PDB file of C-alpha atoms and ligand atoms in Angstrom:
ATOM      1  CA  MET A   1      -1.977  12.729 -23.254  1.00 94.00           C
ATOM      2  CA  LYS A   2       1.048  13.870 -21.246  1.00 98.00           C
ATOM      3  CA  ILE A   3       4.097  11.617 -21.279  1.00 98.00           C
ATOM      4  CA  LEU A   4       5.544  11.639 -17.747  1.00 98.00           C
ATOM      5  CA  SER A   5       8.278   9.073 -18.426  1.00 98.00           C
ATOM      6  CA  GLN A   6       9.259   6.393 -20.919  1.00 98.00           C
ATOM      7  CA  ASN A   7      11.990   3.833 -20.327  1.00 98.00           C
ATOM      8  CA  THR A   8      13.102   0.943 -22.459  1.00 98.00           C
ATOM      9  CA  ALA A   9      12.846  -2.354 -20.587  1.00 98.00           C
ATOM     10  CA  PHE A  10      13.129  -5.957 -21.822  1.00 98.00           C
ATOM     11  CA  GLY A  11      13.060  -4.691 -25.398  1.00 98.00           C
ATOM     12  CA  GLY A  12       9.742  -2.933 -24.809  1.00 98.00           C
ATOM     13  CA  MET A  13       8.742   0.337 -23.198  1.00 98.00           C
ATOM     14  CA  GLN A  14       7.544   1.160 -19.698  1.00 98.00           C
ATOM     15  CA  GLY A  15       5.707   4.468 -19.840  1.00 98.00           C
ATOM     16  CA  VAL A  16       3.836   6.645 -17.372  1.00 98.00           C
ATOM     17  CA  TYR A  17       1.198   9.002 -18.746  1.00 98.00           C
ATOM     18  CA  SER A  18      -1.499  11.358 -17.549  1.00 98.00           C
ATOM     19  CA  HIS A  19      -4.705  12.695 -19.019  1.00 98.00           C
ATOM     20  CA  GLN A  20      -7.718  14.742 -18.010  1.00 98.00           C
ATOM     21  CA  SER A  21     -10.469  12.391 -16.832  1.00 98.00           C
ATOM     22  CA  ASP A  22     -14.123  13.323 -17.293  1.00 98.00           C
ATOM     23  CA  ALA A  23     -15.255  10.432 -15.109  1.00 98.00           C
ATOM     24  CA  CYS A  24     -13.095  11.484 -12.140  1.00 98.00           C
ATOM     25  CA  ASN A  25     -13.085  15.190 -12.898  1.00 98.00           C
ATOM     26  CA  CYS A  26      -9.314  15.469 -12.378  1.00 98.00           C
ATOM     27  CA  GLU A  27      -6.023  14.584 -13.975  1.00 98.00           C
ATOM     28  CA  MET A  28      -5.289  10.863 -13.794  1.00 98.00           C
ATOM     29  CA  THR A  29      -1.970   9.054 -14.102  1.00 98.00           C
ATOM     30  CA  PHE A  30      -1.487   5.512 -15.409  1.00 98.00           C
ATOM     31  CA  ALA A  31       1.357   3.213 -16.461  1.00 98.00           C
ATOM     32  CA  VAL A  32       1.566   1.152 -19.657  1.00 98.00           C
ATOM     33  CA  PHE A  33       4.139  -1.489 -20.503  1.00 98.00           C
ATOM     34  CA  VAL A  34       4.337  -2.226 -24.220  1.00 98.00           C
ATOM     35  CA  PRO A  35       6.188  -5.423 -25.202  1.00 98.00           C
ATOM     36  CA  PRO A  36       8.463  -5.477 -28.264  1.00 98.00           C
ATOM     37  CA  LYS A  37       5.935  -7.579 -30.171  1.00 97.00           C
ATOM     38  CA  ALA A  38       3.566  -4.581 -30.260  1.00 96.00           C
ATOM     39  CA  ILE A  39       5.901  -2.859 -32.736  1.00 89.00           C
ATOM     40  CA  HIS A  40       4.696  -5.352 -35.341  1.00 91.00           C
ATOM     41  CA  GLU A  41       1.130  -6.176 -34.353  1.00 96.00           C
ATOM     42  CA  PRO A  42      -1.629  -5.264 -31.895  1.00 97.00           C
ATOM     43  CA  CYS A  43      -1.189  -7.186 -28.646  1.00 98.00           C
ATOM     44  CA  PRO A  44      -3.601  -8.404 -25.955  1.00 98.00           C
ATOM     45  CA  VAL A  45      -4.050  -6.052 -23.022  1.00 98.00           C
ATOM     46  CA  LEU A  46      -3.965  -6.931 -19.354  1.00 98.00           C
ATOM     47  CA  TRP A  47      -5.359  -4.498 -16.785  1.00 99.00           C
ATOM     48  CA  TYR A  48      -3.737  -4.576 -13.339  1.00 99.00           C
ATOM     49  CA  LEU A  49      -5.702  -2.931 -10.532  1.00 99.00           C
ATOM     50  CA  SER A  50      -3.772  -2.081  -7.368  1.00 98.00           C
ATOM     51  CA  GLY A  51      -4.676  -2.170  -3.711  1.00 98.00           C
ATOM     52  CA  LEU A  52      -5.271   0.336  -0.932  1.00 98.00           C
ATOM     53  CA  THR A  53      -2.710   3.142  -0.609  1.00 98.00           C
ATOM     54  CA  CYS A  54      -1.235   2.403  -4.052  1.00 98.00           C
ATOM     55  CA  THR A  55      -0.780   4.463  -7.181  1.00 98.00           C
ATOM     56  CA  HIS A  56       0.120   3.115 -10.634  1.00 98.00           C
ATOM     57  CA  ALA A  57       3.725   3.004  -9.392  1.00 98.00           C
ATOM     58  CA  ASN A  58       3.721   0.236  -6.753  1.00 98.00           C
ATOM     59  CA  VAL A  59       3.284  -2.660  -9.149  1.00 98.00           C
ATOM     60  CA  MET A  60       5.401  -0.944 -11.780  1.00 98.00           C
ATOM     61  CA  GLU A  61       8.312  -0.758  -9.364  1.00 98.00           C
ATOM     62  CA  LYS A  62       7.831  -3.956  -7.362  1.00 98.00           C
ATOM     63  CA  GLY A  63       5.575  -6.285  -9.355  1.00 98.00           C
ATOM     64  CA  GLU A  64       8.315  -7.648 -11.624  1.00 98.00           C
ATOM     65  CA  TYR A  65       5.989  -8.213 -14.578  1.00 98.00           C
ATOM     66  CA  ARG A  66       8.072  -6.850 -17.447  1.00 98.00           C
ATOM     67  CA  ARG A  67      10.305  -9.793 -18.376  1.00 98.00           C
ATOM     68  CA  MET A  68       7.375 -12.205 -18.734  1.00 98.00           C
ATOM     69  CA  ALA A  69       5.017  -9.650 -20.311  1.00 98.00           C
ATOM     70  CA  SER A  70       7.709  -8.946 -22.868  1.00 98.00           C
ATOM     71  CA  GLU A  71       8.180 -12.645 -23.589  1.00 98.00           C
ATOM     72  CA  LEU A  72       4.441 -13.341 -23.838  1.00 98.00           C
ATOM     73  CA  GLY A  73       3.632 -10.196 -25.821  1.00 98.00           C
ATOM     74  CA  LEU A  74       1.219  -8.683 -23.292  1.00 98.00           C
ATOM     75  CA  ILE A  75       0.497  -4.976 -22.898  1.00 98.00           C
ATOM     76  CA  VAL A  76       0.068  -4.258 -19.164  1.00 98.00           C
ATOM     77  CA  VAL A  77      -1.896  -1.192 -18.088  1.00 99.00           C
ATOM     78  CA  CYS A  78      -1.804  -0.074 -14.453  1.00 99.00           C
ATOM     79  CA  PRO A  79      -4.302   2.634 -13.486  1.00 98.00           C
ATOM     80  CA  ASP A  80      -4.235   4.676 -10.299  1.00 98.00           C
ATOM     81  CA  THR A  81      -6.522   3.601  -7.438  1.00 98.00           C
ATOM     82  CA  SER A  82      -8.492   6.834  -6.984  1.00 98.00           C
ATOM     83  CA  PRO A  83      -8.954  10.368  -8.235  1.00 98.00           C
ATOM     84  CA  ARG A  84      -6.172  12.776  -7.249  1.00 98.00           C
ATOM     85  CA  GLY A  85      -5.486  16.454  -6.747  1.00 97.00           C
ATOM     86  CA  ASN A  86      -6.103  19.232  -4.237  1.00 96.00           C
ATOM     87  CA  ASP A  87      -9.769  19.625  -5.251  1.00 96.00           C
ATOM     88  CA  VAL A  88     -10.599  15.960  -4.591  1.00 98.00           C
ATOM     89  CA  PRO A  89     -12.175  15.124  -1.198  1.00 98.00           C
ATOM     90  CA  ASP A  90     -10.146  12.867   1.076  1.00 98.00           C
ATOM     91  CA  GLU A  91      -9.834  11.576   4.633  1.00 97.00           C
ATOM     92  CA  LEU A  92      -6.250  12.423   5.379  1.00 95.00           C
ATOM     93  CA  THR A  93      -5.755  10.124   8.339  1.00 96.00           C
ATOM     94  CA  ASN A  94      -7.734   7.167   6.946  1.00 97.00           C
ATOM     95  CA  TRP A  95      -5.951   4.948   4.418  1.00 96.00           C
ATOM     96  CA  GLN A  96      -9.119   2.949   3.763  1.00 97.00           C
ATOM     97  CA  MET A  97     -11.090   5.900   2.393  1.00 98.00           C
ATOM     98  CA  GLY A  98     -10.600   8.643  -0.158  1.00 98.00           C
ATOM     99  CA  LYS A  99      -7.392   8.983  -2.112  1.00 98.00           C
ATOM    100  CA  GLY A 100      -5.738   5.629  -2.683  1.00 98.00           C
ATOM    101  CA  ALA A 101      -8.990   3.878  -1.791  1.00 98.00           C
ATOM    102  CA  GLY A 102     -11.395   4.254  -4.715  1.00 98.00           C
ATOM    103  CA  PHE A 103     -12.644   0.630  -4.537  1.00 98.00           C
ATOM    104  CA  TYR A 104     -13.339   0.665  -8.310  1.00 98.00           C
ATOM    105  CA  LEU A 105     -16.898   1.865  -7.754  1.00 98.00           C
ATOM    106  CA  ASP A 106     -18.959   4.880  -8.806  1.00 98.00           C
ATOM    107  CA  ALA A 107     -19.778   6.801  -5.618  1.00 98.00           C
ATOM    108  CA  THR A 108     -23.295   8.147  -5.307  1.00 98.00           C
ATOM    109  CA  GLU A 109     -22.959  10.099  -2.040  1.00 98.00           C
ATOM    110  CA  LYS A 110     -21.683  13.593  -1.300  1.00 97.00           C
ATOM    111  CA  PRO A 111     -18.948  14.751  -1.367  1.00 98.00           C
ATOM    112  CA  TRP A 112     -17.475  11.678  -3.105  1.00 98.00           C
ATOM    113  CA  ALA A 113     -19.719  11.354  -6.159  1.00 98.00           C
ATOM    114  CA  GLU A 114     -18.077  14.293  -7.984  1.00 98.00           C
ATOM    115  CA  ASN A 115     -14.754  12.488  -8.424  1.00 98.00           C
ATOM    116  CA  TYR A 116     -14.891   8.945  -7.084  1.00 98.00           C
ATOM    117  CA  ARG A 117     -16.079   7.216 -10.251  1.00 98.00           C
ATOM    118  CA  MET A 118     -13.373   4.626 -10.639  1.00 98.00           C
ATOM    119  CA  TYR A 119     -15.740   2.008 -12.075  1.00 98.00           C
ATOM    120  CA  THR A 120     -16.597   4.184 -15.070  1.00 98.00           C
ATOM    121  CA  TYR A 121     -13.015   5.362 -15.303  1.00 98.00           C
ATOM    122  CA  SER A 122     -11.481   1.874 -15.366  1.00 98.00           C
ATOM    123  CA  THR A 123     -14.124   0.168 -17.502  1.00 98.00           C
ATOM    124  CA  GLU A 124     -14.941   2.909 -20.014  1.00 98.00           C
ATOM    125  CA  GLU A 125     -12.852   6.042 -20.070  1.00 98.00           C
ATOM    126  CA  LEU A 126      -9.370   4.584 -19.656  1.00 98.00           C
ATOM    127  CA  PRO A 127      -9.941   1.640 -22.058  1.00 98.00           C
ATOM    128  CA  ALA A 128     -11.216   4.050 -24.733  1.00 98.00           C
ATOM    129  CA  PHE A 129      -8.212   6.288 -24.171  1.00 98.00           C
ATOM    130  CA  VAL A 130      -5.681   3.449 -24.185  1.00 98.00           C
ATOM    131  CA  SER A 131      -7.163   1.942 -27.353  1.00 97.00           C
ATOM    132  CA  GLN A 132      -6.667   5.300 -29.105  1.00 97.00           C
ATOM    133  CA  HIS A 133      -3.050   5.711 -28.084  1.00 97.00           C
ATOM    134  CA  PHE A 134      -1.571   2.186 -27.988  1.00 97.00           C
ATOM    135  CA  ARG A 135      -1.540  -0.841 -30.310  1.00 95.00           C
ATOM    136  CA  VAL A 136      -3.923  -2.916 -28.232  1.00 97.00           C
ATOM    137  CA  ASP A 137      -6.139  -5.724 -29.458  1.00 98.00           C
ATOM    138  CA  MET A 138      -9.305  -4.893 -27.533  1.00 98.00           C
ATOM    139  CA  ASP A 139     -10.808  -8.272 -28.466  1.00 98.00           C
ATOM    140  CA  ARG A 140      -8.228  -9.849 -26.185  1.00 98.00           C
ATOM    141  CA  GLN A 141      -8.458  -8.316 -22.704  1.00 98.00           C
ATOM    142  CA  GLY A 142      -7.698  -9.785 -19.316  1.00 98.00           C
ATOM    143  CA  ILE A 143      -7.882  -8.221 -15.871  1.00 99.00           C
ATOM    144  CA  PHE A 144      -6.121  -8.892 -12.570  1.00 99.00           C
ATOM    145  CA  GLY A 145      -5.267  -7.102  -9.378  1.00 99.00           C
ATOM    146  CA  HIS A 146      -4.242  -7.162  -5.752  1.00 98.00           C
ATOM    147  CA  SER A 147      -6.381  -6.863  -2.623  1.00 98.00           C
ATOM    148  CA  MET A 148      -8.767  -3.934  -3.281  1.00 98.00           C
ATOM    149  CA  GLY A 149      -7.622  -4.275  -6.898  1.00 98.00           C
ATOM    150  CA  GLY A 150      -8.372  -8.012  -6.816  1.00 98.00           C
ATOM    151  CA  HIS A 151     -11.881  -7.044  -5.739  1.00 98.00           C
ATOM    152  CA  GLY A 152     -11.940  -4.553  -8.637  1.00 98.00           C
ATOM    153  CA  ALA A 153     -10.755  -7.111 -11.183  1.00 99.00           C
ATOM    154  CA  MET A 154     -13.207  -9.814 -10.070  1.00 99.00           C
ATOM    155  CA  THR A 155     -16.258  -7.547  -9.898  1.00 98.00           C
ATOM    156  CA  ILE A 156     -15.425  -5.941 -13.247  1.00 98.00           C
ATOM    157  CA  ALA A 157     -14.949  -9.362 -14.895  1.00 98.00           C
ATOM    158  CA  LEU A 158     -18.198 -10.675 -13.418  1.00 98.00           C
ATOM    159  CA  LYS A 159     -20.064  -7.657 -14.761  1.00 98.00           C
ATOM    160  CA  ASN A 160     -18.365  -7.689 -18.169  1.00 98.00           C
ATOM    161  CA  PRO A 161     -17.911 -11.351 -19.092  1.00 98.00           C
ATOM    162  CA  ASP A 162     -18.128 -10.574 -22.807  1.00 98.00           C
ATOM    163  CA  ARG A 163     -15.280  -8.121 -22.661  1.00 98.00           C
ATOM    164  CA  PHE A 164     -12.734 -10.028 -20.585  1.00 98.00           C
ATOM    165  CA  ARG A 165     -11.394 -13.450 -21.441  1.00 98.00           C
ATOM    166  CA  SER A 166      -9.398 -13.941 -18.250  1.00 98.00           C
ATOM    167  CA  CYS A 167      -9.333 -12.808 -14.632  1.00 99.00           C
ATOM    168  CA  SER A 168      -7.023 -13.481 -11.706  1.00 99.00           C
ATOM    169  CA  ALA A 169      -6.252 -11.958  -8.335  1.00 99.00           C
ATOM    170  CA  PHE A 170      -3.623 -11.790  -5.617  1.00 99.00           C
ATOM    171  CA  ALA A 171      -5.170 -11.738  -2.143  1.00 98.00           C
ATOM    172  CA  PRO A 172      -8.476 -10.190  -3.259  1.00 98.00           C
ATOM    173  CA  ILE A 173     -11.156  -8.725  -0.981  1.00 98.00           C
ATOM    174  CA  VAL A 174     -13.874 -11.132  -2.148  1.00 98.00           C
ATOM    175  CA  GLU A 175     -16.745  -9.807  -0.033  1.00 98.00           C
ATOM    176  CA  PRO A 176     -16.103  -6.106   0.648  1.00 98.00           C
ATOM    177  CA  SER A 177     -19.647  -5.445   1.816  1.00 97.00           C
ATOM    178  CA  THR A 178     -18.953  -7.449   4.988  1.00 97.00           C
ATOM    179  CA  ALA A 179     -15.200  -6.936   5.436  1.00 95.00           C
ATOM    180  CA  ASP A 180     -13.868  -4.801   8.293  1.00 85.00           C
ATOM    181  CA  TRP A 181     -11.780  -2.532   6.153  1.00 86.00           C
ATOM    182  CA  SER A 182     -14.308  -1.804   3.405  1.00 96.00           C
ATOM    183  CA  VAL A 183     -17.721  -1.497   5.099  1.00 97.00           C
ATOM    184  CA  PRO A 184     -17.089   2.092   6.318  1.00 97.00           C
ATOM    185  CA  ALA A 185     -15.914   3.106   2.823  1.00 98.00           C
ATOM    186  CA  PHE A 186     -18.922   1.508   1.128  1.00 98.00           C
ATOM    187  CA  GLU A 187     -21.232   3.354   3.537  1.00 98.00           C
ATOM    188  CA  LYS A 188     -19.639   6.674   2.664  1.00 98.00           C
ATOM    189  CA  TYR A 189     -19.371   6.113  -1.092  1.00 98.00           C
ATOM    190  CA  LEU A 190     -22.667   4.322  -1.694  1.00 98.00           C
ATOM    191  CA  GLY A 191     -24.928   5.272   1.220  1.00 98.00           C
ATOM    192  CA  PRO A 192     -26.662   3.079   3.803  1.00 97.00           C
ATOM    193  CA  ASP A 193     -28.779   0.990   1.390  1.00 97.00           C
ATOM    194  CA  ARG A 194     -26.828  -2.270   1.246  1.00 97.00           C
ATOM    195  CA  ALA A 195     -28.680  -3.450  -1.854  1.00 97.00           C
ATOM    196  CA  ALA A 196     -26.600  -0.914  -3.813  1.00 97.00           C
ATOM    197  CA  TRP A 197     -23.381  -2.441  -2.452  1.00 98.00           C
ATOM    198  CA  ARG A 198     -24.007  -5.817  -4.082  1.00 98.00           C
ATOM    199  CA  ARG A 199     -22.944  -4.575  -7.514  1.00 98.00           C
ATOM    200  CA  TYR A 200     -19.473  -4.073  -6.088  1.00 98.00           C
ATOM    201  CA  ASP A 201     -19.091  -7.336  -4.220  1.00 98.00           C
ATOM    202  CA  ALA A 202     -17.810 -10.472  -5.995  1.00 98.00           C
ATOM    203  CA  CYS A 203     -19.642 -12.937  -3.722  1.00 98.00           C
ATOM    204  CA  ALA A 204     -22.902 -11.003  -3.926  1.00 98.00           C
ATOM    205  CA  LEU A 205     -22.625 -10.676  -7.713  1.00 98.00           C
ATOM    206  CA  VAL A 206     -22.262 -14.454  -8.044  1.00 98.00           C
ATOM    207  CA  GLU A 207     -25.210 -15.001  -5.676  1.00 98.00           C
ATOM    208  CA  ASP A 208     -27.215 -12.601  -7.831  1.00 98.00           C
ATOM    209  CA  GLY A 209     -26.441 -14.574 -10.992  1.00 98.00           C
ATOM    210  CA  ALA A 210     -23.313 -12.978 -12.491  1.00 98.00           C
ATOM    211  CA  ARG A 211     -21.014 -15.484 -14.199  1.00 98.00           C
ATOM    212  CA  PHE A 212     -17.433 -15.657 -15.465  1.00 98.00           C
ATOM    213  CA  PRO A 213     -15.782 -18.843 -16.747  1.00 98.00           C
ATOM    214  CA  GLU A 214     -12.924 -19.159 -14.244  1.00 98.00           C
ATOM    215  CA  PHE A 215     -10.687 -17.377 -11.772  1.00 98.00           C
ATOM    216  CA  LEU A 216      -7.168 -17.867 -10.474  1.00 98.00           C
ATOM    217  CA  ILE A 217      -6.603 -16.624  -6.913  1.00 99.00           C
ATOM    218  CA  ASP A 218      -3.312 -16.742  -5.028  1.00 99.00           C
ATOM    219  CA  GLN A 219      -3.363 -16.029  -1.303  1.00 98.00           C
ATOM    220  CA  GLY A 220      -0.623 -15.999   1.318  1.00 98.00           C
ATOM    221  CA  LYS A 221      -1.413 -17.762   4.588  1.00 98.00           C
ATOM    222  CA  ALA A 222       0.765 -15.305   6.541  1.00 98.00           C
ATOM    223  CA  ASP A 223      -1.208 -12.344   5.192  1.00 98.00           C
ATOM    224  CA  GLY A 224      -2.292 -10.222   8.170  1.00 98.00           C
ATOM    225  CA  PHE A 225      -5.511  -9.222   6.388  1.00 97.00           C
ATOM    226  CA  LEU A 226      -6.584 -12.781   5.569  1.00 98.00           C
ATOM    227  CA  GLU A 227      -9.145 -13.381   8.333  1.00 96.00           C
ATOM    228  CA  ASN A 228     -10.899 -10.030   8.518  1.00 94.00           C
ATOM    229  CA  GLY A 229     -10.406  -8.467   5.112  1.00 96.00           C
ATOM    230  CA  LEU A 230      -9.815 -11.025   2.387  1.00 98.00           C
ATOM    231  CA  ARG A 231     -11.414 -14.425   3.219  1.00 98.00           C
ATOM    232  CA  PRO A 232     -11.121 -16.193  -0.165  1.00 98.00           C
ATOM    233  CA  TRP A 233     -13.055 -19.165   1.234  1.00 98.00           C
ATOM    234  CA  LEU A 234     -16.214 -17.044   0.971  1.00 98.00           C
ATOM    235  CA  PHE A 235     -15.746 -16.883  -2.799  1.00 98.00           C
ATOM    236  CA  GLU A 236     -14.956 -20.596  -2.917  1.00 98.00           C
ATOM    237  CA  GLU A 237     -18.310 -21.167  -1.205  1.00 98.00           C
ATOM    238  CA  ALA A 238     -20.132 -18.687  -3.473  1.00 98.00           C
ATOM    239  CA  VAL A 239     -19.016 -20.346  -6.736  1.00 98.00           C
ATOM    240  CA  LYS A 240     -19.937 -23.887  -5.658  1.00 98.00           C
ATOM    241  CA  GLU A 241     -22.398 -25.402  -8.127  1.00 95.00           C
ATOM    242  CA  THR A 242     -22.403 -22.305 -10.318  1.00 98.00           C
ATOM    243  CA  GLY A 243     -20.163 -23.654 -13.080  1.00 97.00           C
ATOM    244  CA  ILE A 244     -17.599 -20.933 -12.319  1.00 98.00           C
ATOM    245  CA  GLY A 245     -14.113 -22.431 -12.191  1.00 98.00           C
ATOM    246  CA  LEU A 246     -11.830 -21.448  -9.313  1.00 98.00           C
ATOM    247  CA  THR A 247      -8.172 -22.248  -8.849  1.00 98.00           C
ATOM    248  CA  LEU A 248      -7.469 -21.065  -5.283  1.00 98.00           C
ATOM    249  CA  ARG A 249      -3.896 -21.525  -4.138  1.00 98.00           C
ATOM    250  CA  MET A 250      -3.063 -20.925  -0.478  1.00 98.00           C
ATOM    251  CA  HIS A 251       0.649 -20.371   0.151  1.00 98.00           C
ATOM    252  CA  GLU A 252       2.371 -21.058   3.469  1.00 98.00           C
ATOM    253  CA  ARG A 253       4.526 -18.175   4.816  1.00 98.00           C
ATOM    254  CA  TYR A 254       3.616 -15.549   2.182  1.00 98.00           C
ATOM    255  CA  ASP A 255       2.237 -12.187   3.353  1.00 98.00           C
ATOM    256  CA  HIS A 256       0.299  -9.373   1.665  1.00 98.00           C
ATOM    257  CA  SER A 257       3.262  -7.563   0.139  1.00 98.00           C
ATOM    258  CA  TYR A 258       4.764  -7.214  -3.305  1.00 98.00           C
ATOM    259  CA  TYR A 259       7.293  -9.918  -2.306  1.00 98.00           C
ATOM    260  CA  PHE A 260       4.306 -12.272  -2.486  1.00 98.00           C
ATOM    261  CA  ILE A 261       2.841 -10.735  -5.645  1.00 99.00           C
ATOM    262  CA  SER A 262       6.106 -10.729  -7.572  1.00 98.00           C
ATOM    263  CA  THR A 263       6.697 -14.387  -6.626  1.00 99.00           C
ATOM    264  CA  PHE A 264       3.526 -15.475  -8.429  1.00 99.00           C
ATOM    265  CA  MET A 265       3.416 -12.768 -11.097  1.00 99.00           C
ATOM    266  CA  ASP A 266       4.767 -15.043 -13.856  1.00 99.00           C
ATOM    267  CA  ASP A 267       2.078 -17.647 -13.160  1.00 98.00           C
ATOM    268  CA  HIS A 268      -0.625 -15.010 -13.511  1.00 99.00           C
ATOM    269  CA  LEU A 269       0.806 -13.623 -16.738  1.00 99.00           C
ATOM    270  CA  ARG A 270       0.948 -17.136 -18.204  1.00 98.00           C
ATOM    271  CA  TRP A 271      -2.621 -17.824 -17.043  1.00 98.00           C
ATOM    272  CA  HIS A 272      -3.808 -14.754 -18.923  1.00 98.00           C
ATOM    273  CA  ALA A 273      -1.628 -15.314 -22.006  1.00 98.00           C
ATOM    274  CA  GLU A 274      -3.046 -18.823 -22.439  1.00 98.00           C
ATOM    275  CA  ARG A 275      -6.575 -17.428 -22.456  1.00 98.00           C
ATOM    276  CA  LEU A 276      -5.765 -14.429 -24.648  1.00 98.00           C
ATOM    277  CA  ARG A 277      -4.177 -16.343 -27.498  1.00 93.00           C
TER     278      ARG A 277
HETATM  279  N1  LIG B 301      -1.034   1.005   5.084  1.00 62.95           N
HETATM  280  C1  LIG B 301      -1.551  -0.269   5.491  1.00 62.95           C
HETATM  281  C2  LIG B 301      -1.128  -1.351   4.555  1.00 62.95           C
HETATM  282  C3  LIG B 301      -1.785  -1.181   3.248  1.00 62.95           C
HETATM  283  C4  LIG B 301      -1.373  -2.245   2.295  1.00 62.95           C
HETATM  284  O1  LIG B 301      -0.821  -3.299   2.632  1.00 62.95           O
HETATM  285  N2  LIG B 301      -1.645  -1.969   1.058  1.00 62.95           N
HETATM  286  C5  LIG B 301      -1.340  -2.931   0.032  1.00 62.95           C
HETATM  287  C6  LIG B 301      -2.564  -3.097  -0.813  1.00 62.95           C
HETATM  288  S1  LIG B 301      -3.963  -3.522   0.179  1.00 62.95           S
HETATM  289  C7  LIG B 301      -0.222  -2.412  -0.838  1.00 62.95           C
HETATM  290  O2  LIG B 301      -0.077  -2.848  -1.959  1.00 62.95           O
HETATM  291  N3  LIG B 301       0.569  -1.484  -0.316  1.00 62.95           N
HETATM  292  C8  LIG B 301       1.582  -0.809  -1.093  1.00 62.95           C
HETATM  293  C9  LIG B 301       2.877  -1.546  -1.256  1.00 62.95           C
HETATM  294  O3  LIG B 301       3.091  -2.580  -0.632  1.00 62.95           O
HETATM  295  O4  LIG B 301       3.688  -1.068  -2.068  1.00 62.95           O
HETATM  296  C10 LIG B 301      -1.111  -0.590   6.887  1.00 62.95           C
HETATM  297  O5  LIG B 301      -0.436   0.244   7.435  1.00 62.95           O
HETATM  298  O6  LIG B 301      -1.476  -1.648   7.399  1.00 62.95           O
END
């Protein structure tokens, strides 16, 4: 593991690290915040998955999670959103595909399948690596994210209900297989057979029988992507009569940015901490 930076914050440590990833076939960077409590005992771990165009750094710099994570004793891990490097295929002029747009899936189509394996990376390789290098209590894991990362968090929780005790999302893409900004990417990563897309679609997973106890979703009503990209009401519809709990909060005037995310960050951290006790 390479240490790229470590800074003391709120009595804990915000670090940025990199390692060679077998899943993505490239070097991957990630951020870990370790609260002071982890000096004495293993702490619960919360995975934050970011949205389109992001790296590990956006939430680290603008998410404002450290004070509350420190207080609650939560380790927060923030992976990158895609493979990186000069050898990794990309669409340079398209921010919804390629680098910064991994969609937390394992691509099956050329030329993407060589590197774009963010599902395996975020659910297997990175957790194994983090558990080796940090004092994490892997029996207490939660997952959350924003937009494309909200989609990642919800689909990963639905597919791994025994591993995660809590899940929440800021402005998630709840049905990427029908949303404007993800259909072209799914076609390229997964091919034309839409049956294969359902494993990476929260609404479809629920329709197909996947279950998770409950979700918290916050959504801004002034979010420009609400109508065509995000559409949380589709998930509200999908969970009806399934036993899945949903707290969906729609907020007047808030947009899609980190001003919105940081406003509700404390609520999400508390939501997770209560379920990771
Ligand atoms: N680049 C896009 C916006 C992409 C965008 O809003 N990305 C969100 C996630 S979906 C984000 O977190 N951006 C980085 C940031 O705000 O720091 C545009 O021009 O419309």
